[in-house]
XYZ file of C-alpha atoms in Angstrom:
413
model
C 0.000 0.000 0.000
C 1.191 3.464 -0.860
C -0.694 6.728 -0.363
C -0.309 10.470 0.013
C -1.476 12.396 3.066
C -1.975 16.104 2.458
C -4.102 18.845 4.002
C -4.595 22.595 4.253
C -4.123 23.433 0.584
C -5.898 26.777 1.068
C -6.378 27.122 -2.669
C -6.878 30.729 -3.738
C -5.508 32.119 -0.482
C -5.657 35.950 -0.537
C -2.137 36.304 0.959
C -3.242 39.308 2.964
C -0.624 42.016 3.290
C 1.391 40.979 0.245
C -0.722 42.464 -2.536
C 0.340 46.095 -2.562
C 1.842 48.661 -4.885
C 5.389 47.640 -3.918
C 5.243 43.978 -4.917
C 6.035 43.633 -8.636
C 3.092 42.309 -10.661
C 4.948 39.288 -12.018
C 6.031 38.359 -8.493
C 2.468 38.749 -7.213
C 1.288 36.316 -9.895
C 3.754 33.733 -8.581
C 2.460 34.303 -5.058
C -1.188 34.008 -6.057
C -0.486 30.880 -8.089
C 1.668 29.219 -5.433
C -1.086 27.254 -3.655
C -2.266 25.916 -7.015
C 1.260 25.046 -8.153
C 2.030 23.201 -4.925
C -1.093 21.068 -5.212
C -0.384 20.296 -8.843
C 3.063 19.055 -7.786
C 1.380 16.836 -5.204
C -0.779 15.277 -7.904
C 2.327 14.940 -10.094
C 3.947 13.051 -7.222
C 0.911 10.803 -6.781
C 1.081 9.831 -10.445
C 4.862 9.399 -10.530
C 4.868 7.346 -7.326
C 1.874 5.316 -8.545
C 0.140 5.636 -5.196
C -3.090 3.795 -4.453
C -4.955 6.808 -3.096
C -4.671 10.385 -1.837
C -6.063 11.694 1.468
C -7.065 15.378 1.547
C -7.716 16.198 5.207
C -9.564 19.513 5.162
C -9.196 23.174 4.196
C -8.741 22.452 0.517
C -10.114 25.939 -0.051
C -9.305 29.073 1.894
C -12.913 30.147 2.274
C -16.378 28.627 2.366
C -17.267 30.625 -0.744
C -14.669 29.030 -2.993
C -13.867 30.713 -6.298
C -14.969 29.179 -9.568
C -11.324 28.992 -10.644
C -10.269 27.134 -7.483
C -13.157 24.692 -7.758
C -12.429 23.992 -11.422
C -8.747 23.496 -10.655
C -9.464 20.953 -7.939
C -11.750 18.995 -10.252
C -9.114 18.992 -12.996
C -6.530 17.552 -10.589
C -8.957 14.921 -9.315
C -9.567 13.919 -12.914
C -5.830 13.495 -13.402
C -5.868 11.022 -10.505
C -8.837 9.246 -12.060
C -6.998 8.875 -15.367
C -4.283 6.970 -13.497
C -6.591 4.819 -11.369
C -5.888 6.676 -8.122
C -8.660 7.107 -5.560
C -9.136 10.354 -3.588
C -10.705 10.817 -0.147
C -11.799 14.333 0.839
C -12.941 15.850 4.118
C -13.704 19.552 4.450
C -12.393 21.617 7.372
C -13.215 24.822 9.204
C -12.255 27.087 6.292
C -14.165 25.254 3.550
C -16.963 23.754 5.653
C -20.004 22.611 3.706
C -23.453 21.128 4.193
C -24.010 20.522 0.480
C -24.687 17.085 -0.950
C -21.272 15.707 -2.028
C -22.846 14.559 -5.298
C -23.478 18.213 -6.170
C -19.772 19.078 -6.373
C -19.272 17.427 -9.733
C -16.214 15.491 -8.618
C -15.181 12.442 -10.681
C -16.212 8.976 -9.498
C -12.739 8.213 -8.099
C -13.402 10.809 -5.380
C -15.090 9.977 -2.092
C -16.259 12.928 0.039
C -17.102 12.548 3.713
C -20.396 13.935 4.978
C -21.023 15.938 8.135
C -21.284 12.875 10.347
C -18.420 10.458 10.920
C -18.590 7.608 8.404
C -16.326 4.839 7.147
C -15.585 4.170 3.483
C -13.994 0.923 2.335
C -11.827 0.622 -0.753
C -10.124 -2.416 -2.282
C -6.630 -1.955 -3.688
C -5.372 -3.601 -6.863
C -3.548 -6.261 -4.824
C -6.696 -7.203 -2.951
C -5.901 -5.372 0.283
C -8.898 -3.595 1.792
C -8.635 -0.204 3.501
C -11.243 1.391 5.741
C -11.062 5.200 5.916
C -13.106 6.999 8.582
C -13.733 10.739 8.635
C -16.188 13.630 8.466
C -16.507 17.129 6.991
C -17.149 20.311 8.977
C -20.663 21.688 8.600
C -19.750 25.009 10.252
C -16.671 26.978 11.163
C -16.610 26.107 14.843
C -16.971 22.519 16.025
C -16.206 22.460 19.723
C -17.512 18.968 20.436
C -14.990 16.085 20.339
C -15.939 14.361 17.087
C -13.324 11.714 17.832
C -15.928 10.060 20.071
C -17.985 9.234 16.972
C -15.155 7.407 15.216
C -15.608 3.618 15.261
C -13.057 1.169 16.564
C -10.742 -0.364 13.973
C -12.482 -2.899 11.758
C -11.009 -6.354 12.190
C -11.695 -7.806 8.744
C -9.902 -5.147 6.672
C -6.187 -4.845 5.973
C -5.689 -1.219 6.994
C -7.688 1.205 9.167
C -7.102 4.906 8.520
C -8.607 7.957 10.195
C -8.931 11.431 8.679
C -9.500 14.233 11.175
C -9.315 17.992 10.746
C -8.900 19.296 14.272
C -6.593 19.997 17.160
C -5.385 18.638 20.468
C -7.830 19.616 23.214
C -4.904 20.315 25.551
C -3.956 23.416 23.571
C -4.605 26.580 25.542
C -5.651 28.555 22.497
C -8.573 29.085 20.098
C -7.127 26.187 18.053
C -8.750 23.837 20.575
C -12.173 24.939 19.317
C -11.813 22.795 16.204
C -13.034 19.199 16.747
C -10.705 18.712 19.761
C -9.158 15.362 20.573
C -6.460 13.844 22.754
C -3.616 11.650 21.599
C -4.857 8.777 23.745
C -8.294 9.019 22.105
C -6.700 8.581 18.696
C -4.575 5.663 19.851
C -7.493 3.903 21.513
C -9.271 3.551 18.171
C -6.623 1.079 17.029
C -6.108 2.636 13.586
C -2.977 2.015 11.540
C -2.674 5.660 10.502
C -4.203 9.044 11.374
C -4.148 11.727 8.653
C -4.611 15.003 10.522
C -5.290 18.475 9.190
C -5.718 22.034 10.538
C -2.324 22.629 12.177
C 0.007 24.082 9.546
C 3.214 22.871 11.148
C 4.233 19.430 9.940
C 4.655 17.098 12.921
C 4.244 13.534 14.164
C 2.338 13.023 17.416
C 3.691 9.538 18.147
C 7.068 7.836 17.962
C 5.961 5.500 15.178
C 5.065 8.533 13.029
C 1.683 7.099 12.168
C -0.301 9.986 13.693
C 0.688 12.978 11.613
C -0.084 16.527 10.683
C 1.169 16.932 7.131
C 1.193 20.734 7.549
C -0.022 23.098 4.867
C 1.245 22.848 1.314
C 2.369 26.457 0.841
C 3.458 28.858 3.561
C 1.484 32.099 3.493
C 3.425 34.255 5.946
C 6.591 34.306 8.036
C 5.066 32.143 10.773
C 4.661 29.343 8.230
C 8.329 29.145 7.353
C 10.341 26.299 5.905
C 9.599 23.589 3.356
C 5.966 22.642 2.771
C 4.541 19.678 0.914
C 2.988 16.253 1.539
C 3.627 12.976 3.335
C 4.209 9.824 1.288
C 3.221 6.755 3.296
C 4.231 3.227 2.281
C 3.636 -0.150 3.880
C 6.404 -2.623 4.644
C 4.650 -5.749 5.844
C 2.527 -4.312 8.710
C 4.759 -1.305 9.283
C 4.120 2.105 7.734
C 7.002 4.366 6.692
C 6.425 8.078 6.212
C 8.492 10.398 4.031
C 8.098 14.150 3.602
C 8.159 15.455 0.016
C 8.471 19.257 -0.528
C 6.288 20.895 -3.178
C 5.898 24.575 -2.227
C 7.226 26.971 -4.888
C 7.863 29.699 -2.293
C 9.723 29.248 0.999
C 9.331 31.669 3.890
C 12.390 32.091 6.086
C 14.217 34.341 8.523
C 17.677 35.793 7.969
C 19.529 37.056 11.039
C 22.090 39.805 10.798
C 24.168 41.771 13.283
C 23.646 45.515 13.166
C 27.111 46.393 14.399
C 28.062 50.007 13.770
C 26.276 50.265 10.427
C 24.421 53.435 9.600
C 20.968 53.298 8.070
C 22.283 53.735 4.511
C 25.035 51.184 5.032
C 22.518 48.762 6.481
C 20.434 48.647 3.297
C 23.477 47.782 1.195
C 24.725 45.264 3.750
C 21.361 43.467 3.909
C 21.186 43.123 0.141
C 24.752 41.789 0.044
C 23.866 39.271 2.758
C 20.869 38.058 0.763
C 22.898 37.798 -2.441
C 25.489 35.649 -0.647
C 22.780 33.114 0.244
C 22.446 32.141 -3.439
C 18.834 30.997 -3.237
C 18.023 28.318 -5.805
C 14.308 28.620 -5.001
C 12.131 31.683 -4.492
C 12.275 32.848 -0.860
C 10.218 35.379 1.045
C 12.268 36.477 4.029
C 12.211 38.545 7.162
C 15.435 40.281 8.149
C 15.982 39.917 11.887
C 18.535 42.399 13.163
C 20.554 41.859 16.331
C 22.647 44.167 18.461
C 24.689 43.875 21.626
C 24.110 47.500 22.584
C 21.327 50.064 22.563
C 20.271 50.986 19.038
C 20.295 54.466 17.600
C 16.801 55.901 17.991
C 16.730 57.315 14.461
C 17.367 53.842 13.077
C 14.685 52.372 15.342
C 12.286 54.955 14.000
C 13.147 54.096 10.387
C 12.500 50.422 11.147
C 9.234 50.910 13.032
C 7.732 53.368 10.537
C 8.676 51.190 7.560
C 11.107 53.582 5.876
C 14.018 51.120 6.001
C 11.871 48.353 4.514
C 10.613 50.709 1.813
C 14.194 51.495 0.783
C 15.031 47.786 0.663
C 11.948 46.861 -1.333
C 12.511 49.677 -3.793
C 15.807 48.044 -4.775
C 14.446 44.512 -4.298
C 11.715 45.197 -6.860
C 14.365 45.392 -9.591
C 16.525 42.564 -8.268
C 14.099 39.929 -6.957
C 14.596 37.644 -9.942
C 18.376 37.913 -9.656
C 18.269 37.309 -5.893
C 15.398 34.786 -6.117
C 14.120 36.527 -3.021
C 11.658 39.106 -1.724
C 12.226 40.903 1.597
C 8.845 41.116 3.317
C 9.778 42.689 6.644
C 12.551 43.905 8.918
C 12.524 43.150 12.626
C 14.195 45.597 14.991
C 17.097 44.361 17.115
C 16.347 42.684 20.407
C 18.966 43.641 22.954
C 19.360 42.249 26.437
C 20.212 45.493 28.168
C 18.888 48.891 27.204
C 20.277 51.568 29.510
C 18.908 55.048 28.944
C 19.678 58.260 30.782
C 15.977 58.771 31.505
C 15.017 55.335 32.768
C 16.627 52.353 34.416
C 16.564 49.043 32.588
C 14.709 47.395 35.472
C 11.827 49.848 35.203
C 11.657 49.427 31.452
C 11.387 45.669 31.818
C 8.748 46.050 34.503
C 6.666 48.389 32.342
C 6.979 46.043 29.397
C 5.846 43.043 31.471
C 2.860 44.895 32.877
C 1.817 46.271 29.490
C 2.213 43.239 27.228
C -0.062 40.738 28.947
C -2.379 37.940 27.836
C -5.361 40.045 28.922
C -4.228 42.877 26.664
C -3.818 40.472 23.757
C -7.271 38.957 24.333
C -8.740 42.454 24.270
C -6.990 43.116 20.950
C -8.531 39.942 19.497
C -12.016 41.124 20.472
C -11.557 44.072 18.122
C -11.332 41.549 15.272
C -14.474 39.612 16.211
C -16.308 40.709 13.071
C -13.421 39.989 10.717
C -13.294 36.890 8.456
C -12.344 33.676 10.225
C -8.954 33.308 8.551
C -7.838 36.668 9.972
C -8.845 35.641 13.493
C -7.173 32.265 13.050
C -3.845 33.835 12.128
C -3.961 36.440 14.888
C -4.832 33.789 17.475
C -1.706 31.742 16.875
C 1.144 31.785 19.375
C 3.532 32.983 16.652
C 1.361 35.999 15.817
C 1.004 36.860 19.486
C 4.785 36.819 19.957
C 5.273 38.902 16.806
C 2.780 41.537 17.989
C 4.441 41.690 21.408
C 7.889 41.998 19.828
C 6.771 44.892 17.654
C 5.100 46.585 20.618
C 8.298 46.160 22.625
C 10.257 47.868 19.868
C 7.870 50.817 19.888
C 8.129 51.039 23.672
C 11.901 50.930 23.380
C 11.870 53.720 20.824
C 9.473 55.908 22.798
C 11.411 55.490 26.029
C 14.654 56.379 24.315
C 13.082 59.548 22.944
C 11.127 60.482 26.062
C 13.791 62.448 27.890
C 17.104 62.971 26.154
C 18.318 65.242 28.976
C 18.021 62.497 31.584
C 15.401 64.232 33.763
C 13.872 61.529 36.003
C 11.337 63.829 37.612
C 8.655 63.079 34.959
């Protein structure tokens, strides 16, 4: 038996924040097409590897109201699988939830779509082995009940039992736990040979045998989804399953660290571009420049970073050189320094003010302001990575404001 486990395609993702007047049009086209290109490479891999079937574990589309183009593209790829005798199993997640009759989607007859209640579909492979795949599709954005309780125990008279589940560990102390929560022990107690999980965009195995896996998303969409993205190729060896990651994403998000040293603002732009050129990217990268410094940073430079002027200067040059560099600089992060001693405030008081200001309660209040925004915006803001990024940026602004508050060192204010 050989199959592909993939999830979180997010076809037609809007890539919020990237479409602007700075990004060159031809580069934007590559960005917009990237989710489609990655999925096409997955189907290419399924055909080349001659897999028996493909599991698509939720969030195939970025939104419930999928575009005509995205829907047509998915159908065309499913038809490619059909032409090569490869079965497809689909469950919809919290982004592309649906209550429609699966027969209304117009998918080819090699495609089996799970309904809104947990069900099991059996399929016989060419060698006579029988697989039983259990799963369900979201019928709404939020499913807080543990759907894992509805999954049946492993069937004894089939060769392989597989579970598909778009959801998250209930132990997570975050909004992620509002999506069909489960525990690892609940998965293991079902006795399945493999669990194909979706929803969490970081690729990871939840057990030592690597048979309970998040495949991650197929194309990173921002800096907190960095690194290679793709699919998991699973093959049987007697009764053991081996899992291999195969990259397919055309764009890689990454961080590049760089010491600020004694560079001036103008020198810094040139130095950053030289650093990027020396990396010799063979594949298109979208990167964040993370500056470091052992000492307090010049306030004028901090201002140029926080107000976006430094990034604007970089991107102005990057717009002409992105093809040569195979890279686009998306952001610049101000230096984090361990000790910031100012004439107007002691480091201890700065740290105390920072701790009291940047709290979980403050962050939760910020999230409430986005309650009426689309779900994908709330999802991204709710992640631990986004929270840390927001706090880091706020800390930089605090640092800048403190440094500028009293240049004469008057502590009476």
